[in-house]
Structures are given as C-alpha cells and as structure tokens.
Amino acid sequence: MWNLARKILLHDRIKFAVAAAGVSISVMLVLVQIGLYLGFMQNASNLIDHSHADVWVMGEGNENFDFAGPIDERAYYKVASTPGVARAERMILAFGQYRLADGGQQGVQVVGLEPGGRLLTPWHVVAGDPARIHEPGKIAVDTSEFGKLKIDAIGARREISGARAEVVALTKGIRSFTTSPFVFTNLDSARAYTNFPADKLTYVLVQAEPGVDPAALARDLDALPHLDAYTTPQLSIRARHYWSSRTGVGAGFFTTAALGIIVGLVVVGQILYNGTLEHLREYGTLKAMGARNSAIVRVILYQAIISAVVGFVFGGGLAVLSRLAMTKANLTVLLTPNLVAVTAVLTLVMCCAASMLSVIKVLRLDPASVFKG
Amino acid sequence: MTHSSSAPLASLARIGKTYGDGDTEVVALADADLSINPGEILLIEGPSGSGKTTLISILGLLLKPSRGSVFVGGRDVTALPERALPKIRAETFGFVFQGFNLFPALTALENVALAIRMKGGRHPEHEARRLLAAVGLETRMHHLPANLSGGQKQRVAIARALGGNPPIILGDEPTAALDTKTALGVMDLLRTLATEQGRAVVVVTHDPRLERFADRVARVEDGRVIAIDTLAHAA
Ligand SMILES: Nc1ncnc2c1ncn2[C@@H]1O[C@H](COP(=O)(O)OP(=O)(O)OP(=O)(O)O)[C@@H](O)[C@H]1O
Ligand SMILES: [Mg+2]
C-alpha cells in the first residue's frame, strides 16, 4: 500500500516537487526560527546555566538578569551565615567601556568573579589559563567576540573604563544576549572596569549544604530584607522569559515559524487535494466495488506522510545549511534534539491536517458518480 | 450449461426512481422489473436518457430507488443502511466503465492488486497476476495504462472487476470508447466469463452489434423496461 501510495504521489514529479518544497521551506523556517530563538535564549541565561550554584541572591525587585542593581556587601555576609548555605560567592555583573585599538569604544558586560570561586568560572576555555583572571587587570574574553573587540589573540592589552586589561584566557561560544561581549575578570578589576563602589556587588551565588533543598533555601534567603533569591533553574527561566516576552523577540520568531507552518499547510493541502480531485474517478470506481473507506483514506494519508518525510529531510538539510551560514554571521541556531523531534511530529501533523480536505472529499464521494459522463 | 433453472443472482422489482422534486423533478425509472441469472449476458439497450444508467446503478447498490425492491442473492437489500452496502457490493459486483478509470501511475498489475487489497482480498499480488492472465494480459502486467491500447485497458479493468470473485459484472457502455474489432474482443472475453465461469454480465449499450454475444436484451424506454427479448442463438 505504501508503495502504491508513493507511486500515485510521485506520478506527477513536478507537483510532488512543489509539495516537497512547500514542506521543506516550512520545516526550515520552523527549525531556523525556533533554533535562533533557542540560541538567543541560551545566551540570555548561559551564565546562570553554567554556574554550579544552587541559589542566586540579588537585590529586591530585579526583573532583568543583565541589568540587576547593586547590593551592599553586607548582604553577602548575611547570606553566607544563613543556615543551610555551604558556600557563598560574590559576583559583579555590570557594563563597562572597552577602548578599541583604533580609539573607539565598545560596551562590554563585565563578569567579576570571587577569588578562588568555584560556583562560576569561564567555561569552554580554548586558550590561556582562566585562573589568571584573578590577577589584577587580567581578563578572559570569547573568540567569537574578536570582531567587536578588535583583537585576534591572547595577550592583547586594552583599557576598560580607563583601567588596564590584558587578555589571559580565551573561551569559545560564550555570548551575551545583550550583544555586549562578556569580559570575565576578578571582583576588584570588575569594580574598576564598571565604576562599581568598593562595597557593592550584584549577585551572591550560593551552594546549599548537602541534603538541603535549594528551593527551601531560596525561600529562606528570599526572606532576608531587601533581597530576592531564586534557585538556579528558576532564575534561568526568569532571565529568558524577560527577554522573550518583554522584547517581543519570542513573538517575532514564533510568528515567523507559524507562518512557515501555514505556508506548508496550504501548499501540501493544495497539492494533495488536487491529486485527489484528479483521481476521483479511480477512487469512485474502487468505492463502487466495495473498497473500504478506511483503505482509500489510508492511500491518501500515506501520500501525506511521504510528503512529510521527504519535506522534513530536505527542510532539515536546509536548516543545517543555514545554521552553518548563520554561524559565520555569529548567530547561534540551536537545533536541539527536542526541537528536531517536535518539528518532525509537527510536520507529520501538518501534512495529515493538510490532507483532511482530500479525505473528506473521498469519504463524501458518491460511488454512483462514476457512472456519470 | 443450464442456468435457466437456477435462482436469479439479483433482481429488481417495481423499481421507481425520481430525481429532484417540484419543478426539477425527473422520473428516471417507473415500475422497472429485471432479474439477473448466472451465466448470462444481459444487454440493456435504450435511447439516451431512458434510464439505463439509473437502472444499473440501482442494481449495483450505488443508488437508492425511490420505490420498489432490490434483491441480491434472494435477500431484500433495499432498506439496508448505507454502511452495510460496501461489503455486499464487494462480494457481488464488479464494475466496468467506458472510461476504464485506471490509476495512470500504477501498472496493470498494481491497479488490479490495489482493488483487491482495498476490498480486503487475500494475496492481492498473486490474485492480480492470475486475473490478468485470465484476460490475456500476462505479457502486459507491468505496463502503465498509458502504454496499453484501449482494449487492453478495458481488459485490465475487467480483471480488476473480477477481483474478489464477484458473481455479477456490471458494465456501463464498456465498449463505447473502443473501435469495433476491439469492442467485439472485449465482449468475447465477457462472453467467456459468463459461459465458462457462470458469472452474470450486465452491459448497458447503444450498440446493436453486441447482441450476438447476449442471451437476453432488456429494452428501456422512458424509464420503463418495455421488453426483455431472449435471443434465439442463446436459447
Ligand atoms: N443525478 C441526477 N439528477 C437529476 N436527473 C438525473 C440524474 N441522473 C440522471 N437524471 C435524469 O434521469 C434520466 C435517466 O438518466 P440516465 O442517466 O439513467 O439515462 P441513460 O439511459 O443512462 O442515458 P445515456 O444513454 O445518455 O447514458 C435522464 O432524464 C436524466 O436527465
Ligand atoms: Mg447512461
């Protein structure tokens, strides 16, 4: 039956090519758009997701992870002395002005880390020694930001907000959502780079004692005056949610993806319906001879499924190609297994939905009509 | 062969069929009686619009009559619900049309096998080969309809109609699209199916030359079966 459905579908190569192209474009749009979205969202929470903290503590009322306000250093001692806290580390996250070699300026997002800290360290290190960022005036940057920073190797010396900065380590693939390159350094240098007062910081990263529930600990820390606390997964969601909903970036990507699905639906639906109309006499003949409706519907659904599979394979291929192209443009298209699986199911559902018009047509087909003309 | 003693395979009793209503009402059939016997070829002749197609559609359970009863295998099937009909059709009738209605994408073998499979038949492939051989197309099994002559296409359609081994073959002008020689060849095949396999073959036609193959001719005029002639050569 599969074989026969395939032959009926492929008989008109051009029409099949159009249907497959429709599905492919649909699949590609969904994969690339959602992949881009996931890429951006990954960037929006990557510092959080790569930390080893159980709980993050910050000033009260911060909506946005990247623009959190400063808190007093006393908060750190309060957090550190709260029962259930095994380890607390200070972190500064703020913006500084990086001076380019040609005299221009580039905003950077400075990440100041606790000396000897373990809860957040630069990851994906490809060159240099990340421990050296704890020496005064030493920084780690990402190779993908070389273009913005106008440097091309480890050892580059520049100034950030007037203070000396020397690149001692390189990471690969750590990008911010704000598009200002991350600069990893120690707490003191971070203060210098961002004009942070000496007794201020942005976050306190907390590791819970073994057996202590991070959610319960977060509630306890949240109860401290003027402080908010979230578990790491909670904060990750908050960070992504902020950018996704407040900037409309989520709606933008999903609208394009939805348009892709509609295009696919219409094209496949139209082609399948056309094919069904063309074969109405044949289907009617089979119905007249007692072919079961279920058998005829199966031939049509099989055609829809074949279109879905071919379209998914080609669309997936196109998505991988455009991911390569976008990587060159420093954009991350994140094709996660989940995304690919969901898109596969969606494609199948889309093609089957598109065939419904055809299915209804043959179900309603009056077999007596084959006697006419 | 002696068919005259056996019970009819199917029959129509006082069938009336009215299309539409009010101003657009058309009485297509009135009081039509007809019975179909095993092993015979019955021609249905009549002028255009006389009700031949309507008659054969009702006989084939594709159309509900407005009045009267339809019997299949001695059972009154007139009042059966729609969902019960495909099974009876599959077991009783094979259809052949003027336009062949073969899937252009499928070979002769695949067209026949598809129909058998869709009727829920066993070994569709094997059965399709056997049937195509029976209609003299063993060397054309893998041809697409586009590469077959009209007569060969109609033979494929006949093989397909024979799938599931129905006792009655219904044809609406099955030879109308064929030249005389080919038409007579197709009728010869149908004659063989009737004589050697005891099937009933009902053929609607305008062509009096087909009478030489027939046992009886039902003449339809204005929705009535005005005469049923038993032909001398068939007696
Ligand atoms: N679906 C329909 N709706 C309304 N009237 C119909 C319909 N089908 C047939 N008729 C009418 O019923 C009458 C009988 O039609 P039918 O098709 O049975 O004739 P026929 O003998 O097969 O004619 P032909 O030799 O031209 O095929 C005609 O007057 C026709 O116009
Ligand atoms: Mg007719």
XYZ file of C-alpha atoms and ligand atoms in Angstrom:
640
model
C 0.000 0.000 0.000
C 2.892 2.366 0.851
C 4.408 1.554 -2.465
C 1.209 2.242 -4.372
C 0.577 5.487 -2.488
C 4.120 6.565 -3.291
C 3.651 5.816 -6.987
C 0.385 7.729 -7.133
C 2.030 10.662 -5.368
C 5.204 10.657 -7.453
C 3.471 10.173 -10.787
C 3.458 13.916 -11.334
C 7.040 14.735 -10.394
C 6.631 18.476 -10.673
C 3.636 18.601 -8.378
C 5.373 16.385 -5.904
C 8.455 18.594 -6.059
C 6.309 21.624 -5.271
C 4.669 19.853 -2.339
C 8.015 18.668 -1.004
C 9.446 22.164 -1.432
C 6.498 23.604 0.481
C 7.064 21.226 3.374
C 10.835 21.753 3.255
C 10.534 25.517 3.489
C 8.039 25.132 6.271
C 10.345 22.771 8.174
C 13.343 25.000 7.571
C 11.535 28.104 8.787
C 10.382 26.355 11.934
C 13.807 24.877 12.692
C 15.784 28.031 11.945
C 13.383 30.435 13.628
C 12.909 28.404 16.777
C 16.585 27.426 16.663
C 17.586 31.090 16.543
C 15.176 31.806 19.345
C 16.628 28.983 21.427
C 20.107 30.258 20.589
C 19.247 33.719 21.844
C 17.528 32.267 24.883
C 20.564 30.115 25.583
C 22.637 33.286 25.573
C 20.118 35.016 27.830
C 20.740 32.506 30.607
C 24.123 30.989 29.826
C 25.944 32.437 32.865
C 23.228 31.020 35.091
C 23.072 27.661 33.333
C 26.837 27.170 33.518
C 27.105 28.047 37.172
C 27.372 25.421 39.869
C 25.279 27.453 42.265
C 22.057 26.121 43.757
C 20.616 29.534 44.596
C 21.202 33.082 43.339
C 20.677 36.055 45.647
C 20.206 39.612 44.360
C 18.700 42.979 45.213
C 14.975 43.164 45.612
C 12.768 43.679 42.572
C 15.184 42.951 39.727
C 13.333 41.924 36.603
C 16.271 41.594 34.287
C 19.294 39.416 34.898
C 21.712 41.513 32.851
C 20.682 44.841 34.386
C 20.382 43.908 38.062
C 21.069 46.713 40.503
C 23.957 46.679 43.011
C 23.564 45.400 46.556
C 25.565 46.083 49.650
C 28.419 43.760 50.551
C 26.823 43.195 53.938
C 24.169 41.156 52.131
C 26.916 38.701 51.239
C 27.787 38.112 54.890
C 24.150 37.678 55.797
C 23.713 35.131 53.047
C 26.911 33.305 53.957
C 25.812 32.971 57.564
C 22.329 31.684 56.764
C 21.851 28.072 57.894
C 21.978 25.621 55.006
C 24.451 27.690 52.996
C 27.610 25.673 52.367
C 29.333 28.257 50.254
C 28.652 31.793 49.094
C 30.493 33.696 46.364
C 30.211 37.285 45.253
C 29.711 38.242 41.654
C 29.578 41.531 39.816
C 27.698 41.841 36.544
C 27.756 45.326 35.055
C 28.688 47.231 31.933
C 31.971 48.915 31.135
C 33.502 50.806 28.231
C 36.182 48.894 26.378
C 38.606 51.042 24.412
C 39.291 49.729 20.947
C 42.724 49.825 19.372
C 41.534 52.460 16.918
C 40.317 54.705 19.735
C 36.630 53.829 19.570
C 34.570 52.419 22.400
C 32.696 49.171 22.778
C 30.317 48.407 25.625
C 31.243 45.188 27.422
C 29.440 43.149 30.035
C 31.920 42.655 32.856
C 31.617 39.490 34.939
C 33.564 39.857 38.186
C 34.216 36.598 39.985
C 35.205 35.706 43.558
C 38.883 34.885 44.005
C 39.192 31.132 44.215
C 35.498 30.895 43.373
C 34.114 27.591 42.223
C 30.466 28.351 41.566
C 31.053 30.265 38.353
C 34.189 30.155 36.223
C 34.727 30.740 32.500
C 33.899 27.550 30.611
C 34.780 26.280 27.134
C 38.272 27.649 27.642
C 40.300 27.225 24.455
C 43.467 29.099 25.322
C 45.317 30.511 28.305
C 44.771 29.925 31.989
C 41.395 31.082 33.325
C 42.757 31.129 36.891
C 44.918 34.092 35.899
C 41.856 36.367 35.665
C 42.229 36.680 39.430
C 45.423 38.607 38.916
C 44.773 42.346 38.798
C 43.870 43.663 35.354
C 43.599 40.251 33.684
C 40.566 39.235 31.665
C 39.120 36.355 29.662
C 37.081 37.008 26.517
C 35.382 34.891 23.889
C 36.887 34.231 20.479
C 33.516 34.858 18.851
C 33.757 38.467 20.037
C 37.160 39.136 18.461
C 35.427 41.171 15.779
C 33.753 43.512 18.227
C 36.786 43.770 20.459
C 39.137 44.215 17.502
C 41.703 41.798 18.843
C 42.804 38.485 17.426
C 44.885 36.721 20.042
C 45.582 36.091 23.665
C 47.882 38.642 25.270
C 46.087 41.674 23.809
C 46.247 44.689 26.113
C 43.476 47.254 26.174
C 41.698 49.536 28.639
C 38.253 49.159 30.081
C 36.815 52.364 31.547
C 40.358 53.650 31.850
C 41.778 50.629 33.688
C 44.290 48.249 32.148
C 43.040 44.912 30.875
C 45.130 42.074 29.461
C 43.579 39.025 27.801
C 44.958 35.925 29.549
C 42.374 33.325 28.548
C 40.021 32.684 25.681
C 36.683 30.908 25.640
C 34.665 29.747 22.674
C 30.933 30.258 22.256
C 30.069 32.299 25.351
C 27.890 35.091 24.053
C 25.607 37.512 25.814
C 22.032 38.242 24.928
C 22.710 41.991 25.195
C 25.346 41.662 22.414
C 27.900 43.409 24.604
C 30.797 40.934 24.851
C 31.331 39.247 28.203
C 34.597 40.073 29.957
C 35.482 37.696 32.793
C 37.707 39.078 35.497
C 38.175 39.269 39.266
C 35.990 41.308 41.615
C 38.420 44.202 42.093
C 39.149 44.649 38.409
C 35.428 44.354 37.685
C 34.804 47.252 40.077
C 37.413 49.298 38.304
C 36.009 48.476 34.864
C 32.433 49.319 35.814
C 32.983 52.107 38.328
C 31.348 49.950 40.981
C 31.752 51.211 44.569
C 34.111 49.054 46.634
C 31.462 47.662 48.924
C 28.902 46.778 46.255
C 28.195 43.655 44.236
C 25.443 42.307 42.015
C 24.855 38.673 42.902
C 25.662 36.209 45.619
C 25.962 32.671 44.366
C 25.066 30.037 46.908
C 25.819 26.381 47.214
C 23.477 24.551 49.575
C 24.741 22.167 52.191
C 24.306 18.514 51.238
C 20.730 17.444 51.895
C 19.383 20.995 51.933
C 16.632 21.583 49.414
C 17.633 24.516 47.157
C 14.013 25.663 46.865
C 13.636 25.793 50.641
C 16.973 27.561 50.974
C 15.925 30.059 48.308
C 12.771 30.794 50.324
C 14.831 31.394 53.467
C 17.246 33.700 51.642
C 14.403 35.489 49.923
C 13.052 36.319 53.361
C 16.186 38.366 54.143
C 15.440 42.100 53.954
C 15.905 43.835 50.587
C 16.983 40.623 48.890
C 15.437 38.268 46.355
C 16.589 34.687 45.898
C 15.894 32.168 43.196
C 17.056 28.652 42.552
C 19.307 28.384 39.525
C 16.637 26.818 37.279
C 14.115 29.466 38.354
C 16.486 32.301 37.595
C 17.345 30.763 34.240
C 13.694 30.769 33.264
C 13.253 34.316 34.543
C 16.203 35.574 32.537
C 14.958 34.002 29.319
C 11.369 34.917 29.963
C 12.248 38.550 30.417
C 13.951 38.873 27.050
C 11.462 36.659 25.307
C 8.329 38.440 26.463
C 9.470 41.999 27.199
C 11.264 42.485 23.917
C 8.766 40.622 21.722
C 11.659 38.587 20.368
C 9.738 35.413 21.234
C 6.591 36.552 19.441
C 8.659 37.546 16.414
C 10.329 34.191 15.994
C 7.204 32.191 16.718
C 5.119 34.246 14.307
C 7.565 33.523 11.506
C 7.593 29.850 12.453
C 3.781 29.803 12.470
C 3.751 31.458 9.055
C 6.056 28.703 7.875
C 3.598 26.095 9.079
C 0.713 27.866 7.364
C 2.648 28.021 4.099
C 3.376 24.310 4.401
C -0.248 23.516 5.203
C -1.570 25.436 2.242
C 0.928 24.110 -0.282
C 0.674 20.466 0.765
C -3.083 20.684 1.208
C -3.498 22.200 -2.231
C -1.277 19.639 -3.964
C -2.837 16.652 -2.217
C -6.330 17.950 -2.871
C -5.517 18.477 -6.499
C -4.191 14.950 -6.785
C -7.314 13.617 -5.111
C -9.572 15.525 -7.492
C -7.614 14.153 -10.432
C -8.141 10.612 -9.228
C -11.733 10.973 -8.132
C -12.983 8.582 -10.818
C -10.472 5.962 -9.798
C -11.323 6.305 -6.138
C -15.016 6.230 -7.053
C -14.522 3.037 -9.021
C -12.835 1.419 -6.055
C -15.638 2.617 -3.805
C -18.232 1.254 -6.210
C -16.548 -2.125 -5.988
C -16.781 -2.081 -2.236
C -13.344 -0.738 -1.306
C -13.471 0.219 2.311
C -13.315 3.906 3.096
C -10.529 3.213 5.552
C -8.449 1.703 2.757
C -8.927 4.700 0.483
C -8.229 7.161 3.291
C -5.059 5.242 4.014
C -3.803 5.741 0.458
C -4.301 9.496 0.874
C -2.784 9.656 4.360
C 0.224 7.678 3.175
C 0.767 10.294 0.489
C 0.622 12.986 3.157
C 3.116 11.097 5.314
C 5.500 10.567 2.410
C 5.351 14.315 1.664
C 6.050 14.983 5.342
C 9.067 12.679 5.491
C 10.630 13.954 2.269
C 9.923 17.561 3.243
C 11.356 17.026 6.709
C 14.580 15.518 5.400
C 15.131 18.296 2.867
C 13.956 21.026 5.242
C 16.248 19.641 7.939
C 19.117 19.708 5.458
C 18.335 23.316 4.566
C 18.176 24.210 8.245
C 21.625 22.692 8.836
C 22.991 24.650 5.884
C 21.517 27.909 7.100
C 22.855 27.177 10.551
C 26.324 26.985 9.026
C 25.760 30.276 7.235
C 24.443 31.911 10.387
C 27.308 30.620 12.488
C 29.581 32.580 10.179
C 27.433 35.622 10.971
C 27.948 34.874 14.677
C 24.335 33.756 15.159
C 23.563 30.600 17.064
C 20.856 28.351 15.622
C 20.309 25.830 18.368
C 18.890 22.635 16.825
C 18.232 20.663 19.984
C 17.028 17.053 19.781
C 13.767 18.224 21.318
C 13.274 20.886 18.680
C 14.028 18.414 15.902
C 11.670 15.807 17.375
C 8.858 18.296 17.935
C 9.295 19.674 14.415
C 9.155 16.150 12.998
C 5.885 15.464 14.767
C 4.581 18.889 13.788
C 5.413 18.219 10.135
C 3.569 14.944 10.241
C 0.558 16.537 11.892
C 0.680 19.423 9.428
C 0.712 17.126 6.404
C -2.046 14.920 7.767
C -4.112 18.014 8.570
C -3.455 19.269 5.060
C -4.823 16.017 3.654
C -8.095 16.325 5.568
C -9.795 18.170 2.718
C -8.908 15.290 0.413
C -10.017 12.728 2.956
C -13.386 14.418 3.383
C -13.726 14.594 -0.378
C -13.303 10.847 -0.874
C -15.391 9.980 2.168
C -18.235 12.029 0.711
C -17.617 10.771 -2.805
C -20.763 9.137 -4.137
C -19.680 5.979 -5.922
C -22.663 6.358 -8.271
C -20.919 9.423 -9.652
C -18.525 7.202 -11.609
C -21.391 6.321 -13.928
C -21.769 9.902 -14.969
C -20.188 11.185 -18.184
C -24.709 -25.314 -19.104
C -28.202 -25.000 -17.736
C -28.742 -21.739 -15.975
C -32.430 -21.412 -16.553
C -33.311 -23.484 -13.518
C -31.116 -21.633 -11.024
C -32.428 -18.746 -8.934
C -31.621 -15.196 -10.076
C -28.432 -13.717 -8.625
C -30.123 -10.379 -8.233
C -33.409 -8.794 -9.192
C -35.278 -5.535 -9.280
C -38.995 -5.434 -8.521
C -41.211 -2.499 -9.492
C -38.360 -0.038 -9.177
C -39.139 3.651 -9.403
C -36.583 6.439 -9.297
C -37.340 10.134 -9.205
C -34.551 12.705 -9.226
C -35.101 16.100 -7.621
C -38.507 17.427 -6.669
C -41.008 20.102 -7.593
C -40.147 21.872 -10.836
C -36.941 19.933 -11.294
C -38.480 16.526 -10.759
C -37.341 13.894 -13.260
C -38.888 10.456 -13.306
C -35.919 8.370 -14.437
C -37.446 4.951 -13.782
C -41.014 3.747 -13.277
C -42.033 0.216 -12.446
C -38.900 -1.435 -13.758
C -38.552 -5.172 -13.261
C -35.423 -7.141 -14.062
C -33.706 -10.289 -12.915
C -30.114 -11.353 -13.445
C -29.248 -15.007 -13.902
C -25.928 -16.772 -13.520
C -24.036 -17.446 -16.727
C -25.948 -14.997 -18.882
C -25.094 -11.836 -20.699
C -27.887 -9.340 -20.409
C -27.766 -6.256 -22.579
C -29.636 -3.127 -21.580
C -30.484 -1.015 -24.590
C -32.442 2.158 -24.962
C -32.288 5.747 -26.130
C -30.258 8.355 -24.356
C -31.890 9.496 -21.137
C -34.152 6.468 -20.949
C -32.847 5.414 -17.555
C -30.254 2.737 -18.314
C -27.526 4.128 -16.094
C -30.038 4.742 -13.337
C -31.180 1.144 -13.610
C -27.706 -0.345 -13.424
C -26.711 1.987 -10.545
C -29.673 0.783 -8.526
C -28.892 -2.808 -9.399
C -25.284 -2.283 -8.276
C -26.458 -0.791 -4.941
C -24.865 2.546 -5.787
C -28.168 4.368 -5.820
C -31.251 4.008 -3.657
C -34.518 3.546 -5.564
C -37.449 5.829 -4.715
C -39.807 2.861 -4.847
C -39.642 -0.893 -5.252
C -37.228 -3.536 -4.000
C -33.748 -4.765 -4.800
C -32.866 -8.377 -4.143
C -29.339 -9.739 -4.007
C -28.934 -13.476 -3.602
C -32.614 -13.745 -2.718
C -32.312 -11.223 0.091
C -34.135 -7.904 0.075
C -31.373 -5.319 0.478
C -33.482 -2.241 -0.318
C -33.739 -0.997 3.240
C -30.208 -1.853 4.384
C -28.275 1.051 5.855
C -25.532 2.676 3.756
C -22.732 1.183 5.799
C -23.870 -2.373 5.049
C -23.644 -1.871 1.295
C -19.873 -1.798 0.545
C -19.492 -5.354 1.787
C -22.381 -6.635 -0.352
C -21.071 -4.715 -3.356
C -17.587 -6.116 -2.839
C -18.926 -9.667 -2.673
C -21.406 -9.341 -5.517
C -20.457 -6.796 -8.154
C -17.570 -5.894 -10.353
C -17.869 -2.670 -12.361
C -16.515 -1.748 -15.762
C -16.819 1.734 -17.242
C -16.470 3.389 -20.567
C -13.512 5.418 -19.281
C -11.587 2.496 -17.673
C -10.786 4.584 -14.564
C -7.331 3.105 -14.039
C -4.733 4.907 -11.932
C -2.292 6.281 -14.518
C 0.602 5.961 -12.078
C 0.060 2.271 -11.445
C 0.874 -0.660 -13.699
C -1.834 -3.063 -14.820
C -0.800 -5.408 -12.058
C -0.806 -2.683 -9.421
C -4.205 -1.369 -10.476
C -5.738 -4.797 -10.116
C -3.875 -5.603 -6.900
C -4.883 -2.277 -5.344
C -8.570 -3.007 -5.908
C -8.246 -6.499 -4.463
C -6.360 -5.179 -1.462
C -8.906 -2.453 -0.871
C -11.709 -4.962 -0.920
C -9.833 -6.832 1.791
C -8.871 -9.719 -0.509
C -6.068 -12.168 0.179
C -2.816 -12.451 -1.780
C -3.670 -9.413 -3.921
C -0.488 -9.625 -5.994
C -0.849 -13.298 -6.803
C -4.547 -12.970 -7.470
C -3.978 -9.975 -9.750
C -1.479 -11.974 -11.835
C -3.942 -14.791 -12.199
C -6.743 -12.451 -13.285
C -4.589 -10.569 -15.769
C -3.506 -13.866 -17.261
C -7.175 -14.862 -17.489
C -7.932 -11.775 -19.590
C -4.930 -12.452 -21.833
C -2.563 -9.801 -20.485
C 0.209 -11.925 -18.997
C 2.763 -10.077 -21.104
C 1.454 -6.625 -20.178
C 1.314 -6.830 -16.391
C 3.970 -4.191 -15.796
C 2.716 -1.692 -18.338
C 1.244 1.612 -17.275
C -2.233 2.375 -18.664
C -0.686 4.999 -20.960
C 1.258 2.221 -22.664
C -1.750 -0.020 -23.229
C -4.303 0.072 -26.030
C -7.941 0.864 -25.268
C -8.895 -2.788 -25.487
C -6.046 -3.769 -23.185
C -7.039 -1.091 -20.701
C -10.583 -2.411 -20.669
C -9.228 -5.917 -20.095
C -7.271 -4.598 -17.108
C -10.493 -3.017 -15.853
C -12.286 -6.330 -16.324
C -9.545 -8.150 -14.438
C -9.926 -5.592 -11.685
C -13.703 -6.090 -11.686
C -13.104 -9.813 -11.237
C -11.055 -9.229 -8.080
C -12.780 -10.767 -5.109
C -14.610 -13.106 -7.482
C -17.986 -11.328 -7.746
C -20.782 -13.295 -9.488
C -22.081 -10.235 -11.348
C -20.168 -7.888 -13.665
C -21.878 -4.594 -14.430
C -20.709 -2.516 -17.376
C -21.951 0.905 -18.431
C -21.065 1.221 -22.109
C -17.778 -0.632 -21.590
C -17.123 -0.783 -25.334
C -18.201 2.717 -26.289
C -14.656 4.065 -26.317
C -13.312 1.159 -28.378
C -13.190 0.506 -32.113
C -15.416 -2.269 -33.409
C -12.842 -5.016 -33.535
C -11.604 -4.260 -30.034
C -15.145 -3.893 -28.738
C -16.043 -7.310 -30.069
C -12.888 -8.731 -28.486
C -13.901 -7.348 -25.101
C -17.404 -8.756 -25.486
C -15.895 -12.086 -26.408
C -13.978 -12.036 -23.163
C -17.113 -11.199 -21.202
C -18.932 -13.994 -23.019
C -16.252 -16.419 -21.902
C -16.525 -15.230 -18.307
C -20.276 -15.853 -18.417
C -20.176 -19.197 -20.157
C -17.146 -20.731 -18.509
C -17.335 -19.219 -15.054
C -21.097 -18.867 -14.709
C -20.936 -15.150 -13.990
C -23.762 -12.844 -14.924
C -22.701 -9.953 -17.121
C -24.968 -6.940 -17.461
C -23.927 -4.486 -20.158
C -25.547 -1.161 -20.944
C -25.024 -0.329 -24.603
C -26.187 1.621 -27.612
C -24.548 -0.812 -29.959
C -26.860 -3.466 -31.500
C -23.833 -5.362 -32.815
C -23.178 -6.572 -29.299
C -26.414 -8.539 -29.365
C -24.712 -11.531 -30.910
C -22.920 -12.113 -27.571
C -26.024 -11.724 -25.434
C -28.565 -14.127 -24.025
C -31.207 -11.501 -23.393
C -31.793 -7.869 -24.227
C -33.776 -5.578 -21.967
C -35.158 -2.605 -23.857
C -35.643 0.516 -21.792
C -37.715 3.482 -22.853
C -38.859 6.428 -20.755
C -37.906 4.739 -17.535
C -39.723 1.500 -18.283
C -38.385 -1.881 -19.250
C -40.662 -2.291 -22.248
C -39.424 -5.679 -23.422
C -36.989 -8.398 -22.463
C -36.092 -10.441 -25.500
C -34.459 -13.801 -25.214
C -32.240 -14.106 -28.242
C -32.621 -17.126 -30.453
C -28.964 -18.107 -30.512
C -28.899 -18.216 -26.757
C -31.870 -20.475 -26.252
N -28.441 12.911 -10.705
C -29.472 13.221 -11.473
N -30.251 14.257 -11.165
C -31.316 14.600 -11.924
N -31.658 13.930 -13.005
C -30.925 12.882 -13.374
C -29.782 12.482 -12.627
N -29.234 11.396 -13.238
C -29.997 11.148 -14.306
N -31.016 12.018 -14.392
C -32.073 12.033 -15.402
O -32.687 10.776 -15.363
C -32.971 10.327 -16.670
C -32.313 8.991 -16.905
O -30.915 9.187 -16.883
P -29.870 8.025 -17.129
O -28.523 8.569 -16.928
O -30.268 6.838 -16.327
O -30.111 7.725 -18.667
P -29.303 6.777 -19.661
O -30.306 5.865 -20.266
O -28.166 6.171 -18.995
O -28.819 7.812 -20.756
P -27.480 7.764 -21.647
O -27.698 6.726 -22.686
O -27.423 9.133 -22.249
O -26.351 7.478 -20.747
C -32.473 11.404 -17.606
O -33.585 12.202 -17.975
C -31.532 12.196 -16.798
O -31.510 13.531 -17.175
Mg -26.021 6.303 -19.224
